[in-house]
C-alpha cells in the first residue's frame, strides 16, 4: 500500500486495503487484498500462500504468496475507451512502482513481481467501469 501511495504516477488515486466499507463510488481506486468486485459478487480471496522446504536439513522454507489486487476506474460517462485506457495506465504505474522497488523494502531474498491480470468492463446505469484484477507474487525465504 505504501509503495502505491507514494508512487508519483498514482497521485490522486485512492489506494484501499481490502474492500470498501462505504457505498460512495470512487472514480479511480487501487485495491490491495481484494479483487475489486462488487460486494457479494467476488470470492473474497485476498492472498494465496505456498511453502516448500528450501533444502534438506537447513530448516528453511521458500515461501511464495500471491496478493490479489485490482485497479478500478469508473466514470459517469458511457464512453468505453477512455476508461479502459485510464485503467491500463494505472496498472502500468503499479507495475512501474513494483519494478522500482522489487523488494518492497524487505530483507533479501524477497522479490515481488506482477504476475497476471484480467480486464472486466461493464456499463451499469451509473456509467462505464473498467476493472482489472491482478496478482502480485512475493517470493522469500523463511
PDB file of C-alpha atoms in Angstrom:
ATOM      1  CA  UNK A   1       0.000   0.000   0.000  1.00  0.00           C
ATOM      2  CA  UNK A   2       2.723   2.457   0.962  1.00  0.00           C
ATOM      3  CA  UNK A   3       4.580   1.828  -2.306  1.00  0.00           C
ATOM      4  CA  UNK A   4       1.481   2.597  -4.397  1.00  0.00           C
ATOM      5  CA  UNK A   5       0.503   5.600  -2.229  1.00  0.00           C
ATOM      6  CA  UNK A   6       3.986   7.076  -2.709  1.00  0.00           C
ATOM      7  CA  UNK A   7       4.192   6.488  -6.489  1.00  0.00           C
ATOM      8  CA  UNK A   8       4.050   9.868  -8.291  1.00  0.00           C
ATOM      9  CA  UNK A   9       2.155   8.370 -11.254  1.00  0.00           C
ATOM     10  CA  UNK A  10      -0.641   7.312  -8.859  1.00  0.00           C
ATOM     11  CA  UNK A  11      -1.034  10.746  -7.250  1.00  0.00           C
ATOM     12  CA  UNK A  12      -4.734  11.375  -6.572  1.00  0.00           C
ATOM     13  CA  UNK A  13      -5.675   7.698  -6.937  1.00  0.00           C
ATOM     14  CA  UNK A  14      -7.238   6.145  -3.823  1.00  0.00           C
ATOM     15  CA  UNK A  15      -5.325   3.087  -2.559  1.00  0.00           C
ATOM     16  CA  UNK A  16      -7.509   0.838  -0.385  1.00  0.00           C
ATOM     17  CA  UNK A  17      -6.604  -2.108   1.857  1.00  0.00           C
ATOM     18  CA  UNK A  18      -9.305  -4.701   1.179  1.00  0.00           C
ATOM     19  CA  UNK A  19     -12.891  -3.969   0.126  1.00  0.00           C
ATOM     20  CA  UNK A  20     -14.551  -0.584   0.562  1.00  0.00           C
ATOM     21  CA  UNK A  21     -16.704  -0.011   3.613  1.00  0.00           C
ATOM     22  CA  UNK A  22     -18.648   2.842   2.026  1.00  0.00           C
ATOM     23  CA  UNK A  23     -21.255   2.960  -0.697  1.00  0.00           C
ATOM     24  CA  UNK A  24     -19.762   6.115  -2.211  1.00  0.00           C
ATOM     25  CA  UNK A  25     -18.211   5.315  -5.602  1.00  0.00           C
ATOM     26  CA  UNK A  26     -14.610   6.248  -6.224  1.00  0.00           C
ATOM     27  CA  UNK A  27     -13.582   7.296  -9.715  1.00  0.00           C
ATOM     28  CA  UNK A  28     -10.121   5.715  -9.545  1.00  0.00           C
ATOM     29  CA  UNK A  29      -9.027   3.180  -6.964  1.00  0.00           C
ATOM     30  CA  UNK A  30      -6.386   0.520  -6.424  1.00  0.00           C
ATOM     31  CA  UNK A  31      -7.380  -2.297  -4.082  1.00  0.00           C
ATOM     32  CA  UNK A  32      -4.750  -4.347  -2.251  1.00  0.00           C
ATOM     33  CA  UNK A  33      -6.009  -7.697  -0.974  1.00  0.00           C
ATOM     34  CA  UNK A  34      -9.305  -7.526  -2.877  1.00  0.00           C
ATOM     35  CA  UNK A  35     -10.373  -8.166  -6.492  1.00  0.00           C
ATOM     36  CA  UNK A  36     -12.491  -5.003  -6.767  1.00  0.00           C
ATOM     37  CA  UNK A  37     -15.740  -6.835  -7.497  1.00  0.00           C
ATOM     38  CA  UNK A  38     -18.978  -5.550  -6.069  1.00  0.00           C
ATOM     39  CA  UNK A  39     -19.758  -6.709  -2.548  1.00  0.00           C
ATOM     40  CA  UNK A  40     -21.102 -10.253  -2.636  1.00  0.00           C
ATOM     41  CA  UNK A  41     -20.038 -10.863  -6.263  1.00  0.00           C
ATOM     42  CA  UNK A  42     -16.371 -11.803  -5.778  1.00  0.00           C
ATOM     43  CA  UNK A  43     -14.932 -14.770  -3.966  1.00  0.00           C
ATOM     44  CA  UNK A  44     -13.095 -12.563  -1.473  1.00  0.00           C
ATOM     45  CA  UNK A  45      -9.670 -14.208  -1.842  1.00  0.00           C
ATOM     46  CA  UNK A  46      -7.003 -11.804  -0.638  1.00  0.00           C
ATOM     47  CA  UNK A  47      -3.847 -13.954  -0.573  1.00  0.00           C
ATOM     48  CA  UNK A  48      -2.786 -17.403  -1.778  1.00  0.00           C
ATOM     49  CA  UNK A  49       0.143 -18.847   0.190  1.00  0.00           C
ATOM     50  CA  UNK A  50       2.546 -21.712  -0.595  1.00  0.00           C
ATOM     51  CA  UNK A  51       5.627 -23.032   1.188  1.00  0.00           C
ATOM     52  CA  UNK A  52       8.159 -25.746   0.429  1.00  0.00           C
ATOM     53  CA  UNK A  53      11.412 -26.825   2.023  1.00  0.00           C
ATOM     54  CA  UNK A  54      14.388 -24.928   0.619  1.00  0.00           C
ATOM     55  CA  UNK A  55      16.707 -27.879   1.155  1.00  0.00           C
ATOM     56  CA  UNK A  56      17.021 -30.899   3.386  1.00  0.00           C
ATOM     57  CA  UNK A  57      18.356 -30.251   6.870  1.00  0.00           C
ATOM     58  CA  UNK A  58      18.584 -26.452   6.753  1.00  0.00           C
ATOM     59  CA  UNK A  59      15.161 -25.864   8.325  1.00  0.00           C
ATOM     60  CA  UNK A  60      14.463 -23.076   5.836  1.00  0.00           C
ATOM     61  CA  UNK A  61      11.473 -22.778   3.551  1.00  0.00           C
ATOM     62  CA  UNK A  62      10.854 -20.958   0.316  1.00  0.00           C
ATOM     63  CA  UNK A  63       7.583 -19.100   0.582  1.00  0.00           C
ATOM     64  CA  UNK A  64       5.512 -17.610  -2.216  1.00  0.00           C
ATOM     65  CA  UNK A  65       2.353 -15.726  -1.593  1.00  0.00           C
ATOM     66  CA  UNK A  66       0.225 -14.084  -4.211  1.00  0.00           C
ATOM     67  CA  UNK A  67      -1.748 -10.986  -3.282  1.00  0.00           C
ATOM     68  CA  UNK A  68      -4.973 -10.270  -5.164  1.00  0.00           C
ATOM     69  CA  UNK A  69      -5.303  -6.595  -6.109  1.00  0.00           C
ATOM     70  CA  UNK A  70      -7.399  -4.559  -8.547  1.00  0.00           C
ATOM     71  CA  UNK A  71      -7.472  -1.313 -10.465  1.00  0.00           C
ATOM     72  CA  UNK A  72     -10.981   0.106 -10.859  1.00  0.00           C
ATOM     73  CA  UNK A  73     -11.831   3.176 -12.930  1.00  0.00           C
ATOM     74  CA  UNK A  74     -15.389   4.482 -13.062  1.00  0.00           C
ATOM     75  CA  UNK A  75     -16.978   7.388 -14.888  1.00  0.00           C
ATOM     76  CA  UNK A  76     -20.489   8.727 -15.245  1.00  0.00           C
ATOM     77  CA  UNK A  77     -19.824   8.680 -18.996  1.00  0.00           C
ATOM     78  CA  UNK A  78     -20.743   5.798 -21.290  1.00  0.00           C
ATOM     79  CA  UNK A  79     -17.520   6.066 -23.317  1.00  0.00           C
ATOM     80  CA  UNK A  80     -15.576   2.816 -23.030  1.00  0.00           C
ATOM     81  CA  UNK A  81     -12.153   3.560 -24.499  1.00  0.00           C
ATOM     82  CA  UNK A  82     -11.037   6.422 -22.198  1.00  0.00           C
ATOM     83  CA  UNK A  83     -11.970   4.451 -19.088  1.00  0.00           C
ATOM     84  CA  UNK A  84     -10.210   1.310 -20.313  1.00  0.00           C
ATOM     85  CA  UNK A  85      -7.105   3.308 -21.278  1.00  0.00           C
ATOM     86  CA  UNK A  86      -7.017   5.005 -17.858  1.00  0.00           C
ATOM     87  CA  UNK A  87      -7.327   1.638 -16.088  1.00  0.00           C
ATOM     88  CA  UNK A  88      -4.369   0.270 -18.048  1.00  0.00           C
ATOM     89  CA  UNK A  89      -2.379   3.467 -17.373  1.00  0.00           C
ATOM     90  CA  UNK A  90      -2.913   2.969 -13.626  1.00  0.00           C
ATOM     91  CA  UNK A  91      -1.939  -0.688 -13.946  1.00  0.00           C
ATOM     92  CA  UNK A  92       1.269   0.356 -15.746  1.00  0.00           C
ATOM     93  CA  UNK A  93       2.019   2.793 -12.891  1.00  0.00           C
ATOM     94  CA  UNK A  94       1.559  -0.064 -10.387  1.00  0.00           C
ATOM     95  CA  UNK A  95       3.962  -2.240 -12.390  1.00  0.00           C
ATOM     96  CA  UNK A  96       6.494   0.604 -12.583  1.00  0.00           C
ATOM     97  CA  UNK A  97       6.320   1.087  -8.795  1.00  0.00           C
ATOM     98  CA  UNK A  98       6.919  -2.636  -8.250  1.00  0.00           C
ATOM     99  CA  UNK A  99       9.876  -2.679 -10.646  1.00  0.00           C
ATOM    100  CA  UNK A 100      11.377   0.371  -8.921  1.00  0.00           C
ATOM    101  CA  UNK A 101      11.424  -1.460  -5.556  1.00  0.00           C
ATOM    102  CA  UNK A 102      11.021  -5.215  -6.169  1.00  0.00           C
ATOM    103  CA  UNK A 103      11.916  -5.988  -2.533  1.00  0.00           C
ATOM    104  CA  UNK A 104       9.249  -3.660  -1.065  1.00  0.00           C
ATOM    105  CA  UNK A 105      11.957  -2.669   1.390  1.00  0.00           C
ATOM    106  CA  UNK A 106      12.040  -6.186   2.876  1.00  0.00           C
ATOM    107  CA  UNK A 107      15.333  -8.013   3.529  1.00  0.00           C
ATOM    108  CA  UNK A 108      16.816 -10.308   0.862  1.00  0.00           C
ATOM    109  CA  UNK A 109      15.958 -12.685  -0.682  1.00  0.00           C
ATOM    110  CA  UNK A 110      12.492 -11.110  -1.032  1.00  0.00           C
ATOM    111  CA  UNK A 111      11.370 -10.340  -4.595  1.00  0.00           C
ATOM    112  CA  UNK A 112       7.993  -9.010  -5.704  1.00  0.00           C
ATOM    113  CA  UNK A 113       6.544  -9.084  -9.226  1.00  0.00           C
ATOM    114  CA  UNK A 114       3.327  -8.539 -11.147  1.00  0.00           C
ATOM    115  CA  UNK A 115       2.207 -11.976 -12.403  1.00  0.00           C
ATOM    116  CA  UNK A 116      -1.248 -11.787 -14.011  1.00  0.00           C
ATOM    117  CA  UNK A 117      -4.331  -9.690 -14.658  1.00  0.00           C
ATOM    118  CA  UNK A 118      -7.696  -9.621 -16.449  1.00  0.00           C
ATOM    119  CA  UNK A 119      -9.905  -6.821 -17.783  1.00  0.00           C
ATOM    120  CA  UNK A 120     -13.621  -6.605 -16.936  1.00  0.00           C
ATOM    121  CA  UNK A 121     -15.762  -3.866 -18.484  1.00  0.00           C
ATOM    122  CA  UNK A 122     -19.326  -3.042 -17.564  1.00  0.00           C
ATOM    123  CA  UNK A 123     -21.883  -0.357 -18.310  1.00  0.00           C
ATOM    124  CA  UNK A 124     -24.259  -0.140 -15.338  1.00  0.00           C
ATOM    125  CA  UNK A 125     -26.810   2.684 -15.104  1.00  0.00           C
ATOM    126  CA  UNK A 126     -24.221   4.850 -13.341  1.00  0.00           C
ATOM    127  CA  UNK A 127     -21.731   4.858 -16.252  1.00  0.00           C
ATOM    128  CA  UNK A 128     -18.739   2.955 -17.580  1.00  0.00           C
ATOM    129  CA  UNK A 129     -16.457   0.943 -15.296  1.00  0.00           C
ATOM    130  CA  UNK A 130     -13.233  -0.898 -16.108  1.00  0.00           C
ATOM    131  CA  UNK A 131     -11.869  -3.315 -13.503  1.00  0.00           C
ATOM    132  CA  UNK A 132      -8.523  -5.092 -13.767  1.00  0.00           C
ATOM    133  CA  UNK A 133      -7.999  -7.649 -11.022  1.00  0.00           C
ATOM    134  CA  UNK A 134      -4.325  -8.560 -10.902  1.00  0.00           C
ATOM    135  CA  UNK A 135      -1.979 -10.626  -8.778  1.00  0.00           C
ATOM    136  CA  UNK A 136       1.365  -9.771  -7.253  1.00  0.00           C
ATOM    137  CA  UNK A 137       3.672 -12.647  -6.277  1.00  0.00           C
ATOM    138  CA  UNK A 138       6.037 -12.259  -3.339  1.00  0.00           C
ATOM    139  CA  UNK A 139       8.861 -14.785  -3.034  1.00  0.00           C
ATOM    140  CA  UNK A 140      11.031 -15.032   0.058  1.00  0.00           C
ATOM    141  CA  UNK A 141      12.811 -17.473   2.352  1.00  0.00           C
ATOM    142  CA  UNK A 142      11.627 -18.067   5.883  1.00  0.00           C
TER     143      UNK A 142
END
